[in-house]
């Protein structure tokens, strides 16, 4: 059985998820099948790191170009 909140496998007789603590009320908090994994592209931290990498790469490339052509 899997917790629908955090997606981890839990014991069949659990009243609470031992990982996230959500209560099992009438069985709706748990799923018999493993829930689908969340896409990493939906998380805010992925996009922050991605755009930070783009900005730093552009700044580094511009700095390299300036050093090569102006000095």
CSV table of C-alpha atoms in Angstrom, one decimal:
chain,number,residue,atom,x,y,z
A,1,UNK,CA,0.0,0.0,0.0
A,2,UNK,CA,1.2,3.5,-0.8
A,3,UNK,CA,0.6,6.9,0.8
A,4,UNK,CA,-1.2,9.2,-1.6
A,5,UNK,CA,0.4,12.3,0.1
A,6,UNK,CA,4.1,11.3,-0.1
A,7,UNK,CA,4.0,8.2,-2.4
A,8,UNK,CA,6.1,6.0,-0.1
A,9,UNK,CA,5.2,2.4,0.6
A,10,UNK,CA,3.7,1.8,4.0
A,11,UNK,CA,2.6,-1.2,6.1
A,12,UNK,CA,-0.9,-2.5,5.3
A,13,UNK,CA,-2.1,-2.0,8.9
A,14,UNK,CA,-0.8,1.5,9.3
A,15,UNK,CA,-3.2,4.2,10.6
A,16,UNK,CA,-0.7,7.0,9.8
A,17,UNK,CA,2.0,7.3,7.2
A,18,UNK,CA,5.3,6.8,9.1
A,19,UNK,CA,7.0,9.2,6.7
A,20,UNK,CA,4.7,12.2,6.3
A,21,UNK,CA,2.2,11.6,9.2
A,22,UNK,CA,-1.0,11.8,7.2
A,23,UNK,CA,-3.9,9.9,8.8
A,24,UNK,CA,-5.7,7.1,7.2
A,25,UNK,CA,-9.4,8.1,7.4
A,26,UNK,CA,-11.6,5.5,5.7
A,27,UNK,CA,-8.7,4.5,3.4
A,28,UNK,CA,-8.7,7.6,1.2
A,29,UNK,CA,-5.2,8.6,2.1
A,30,UNK,CA,-3.7,5.4,0.7
A,31,UNK,CA,-3.5,3.8,-2.6
A,32,UNK,CA,-3.1,0.1,-3.4
A,33,UNK,CA,-1.0,0.9,-6.5
A,34,UNK,CA,2.1,3.0,-6.5
A,35,UNK,CA,1.2,6.6,-7.5
A,36,UNK,CA,2.8,8.0,-10.6
A,37,UNK,CA,6.0,10.0,-10.0
A,38,UNK,CA,5.9,13.7,-10.2
A,39,UNK,CA,7.7,15.3,-13.1
A,40,UNK,CA,10.8,17.1,-12.0
A,41,UNK,CA,10.0,19.9,-14.5
A,42,UNK,CA,7.0,20.9,-12.4
A,43,UNK,CA,9.0,21.9,-9.3
A,44,UNK,CA,9.8,25.5,-8.7
A,45,UNK,CA,13.4,24.7,-7.6
A,46,UNK,CA,14.1,23.0,-11.0
A,47,UNK,CA,13.2,26.2,-12.9
A,48,UNK,CA,15.1,28.4,-10.5
A,49,UNK,CA,18.3,26.4,-10.9
A,50,UNK,CA,17.7,26.1,-14.7
A,51,UNK,CA,17.4,29.9,-15.2
A,52,UNK,CA,20.2,30.6,-12.8
A,53,UNK,CA,22.4,28.3,-14.9
A,54,UNK,CA,21.3,30.1,-18.1
A,55,UNK,CA,22.1,33.5,-16.6
A,56,UNK,CA,25.5,32.5,-15.3
A,57,UNK,CA,26.4,30.8,-18.5
A,58,UNK,CA,25.5,33.9,-20.5
A,59,UNK,CA,27.4,36.1,-18.1
A,60,UNK,CA,30.5,33.9,-18.3
A,61,UNK,CA,30.3,33.8,-22.1
A,62,UNK,CA,30.0,37.6,-22.3
A,63,UNK,CA,32.9,38.0,-19.9
A,64,UNK,CA,35.1,35.6,-21.9
A,65,UNK,CA,34.2,37.4,-25.2
A,66,UNK,CA,35.0,40.8,-23.6
A,67,UNK,CA,38.4,39.5,-22.4
A,68,UNK,CA,39.3,38.1,-25.8
A,69,UNK,CA,38.3,41.1,-27.9
A,70,UNK,CA,38.9,44.1,-25.7
A,71,UNK,CA,42.1,43.2,-23.8
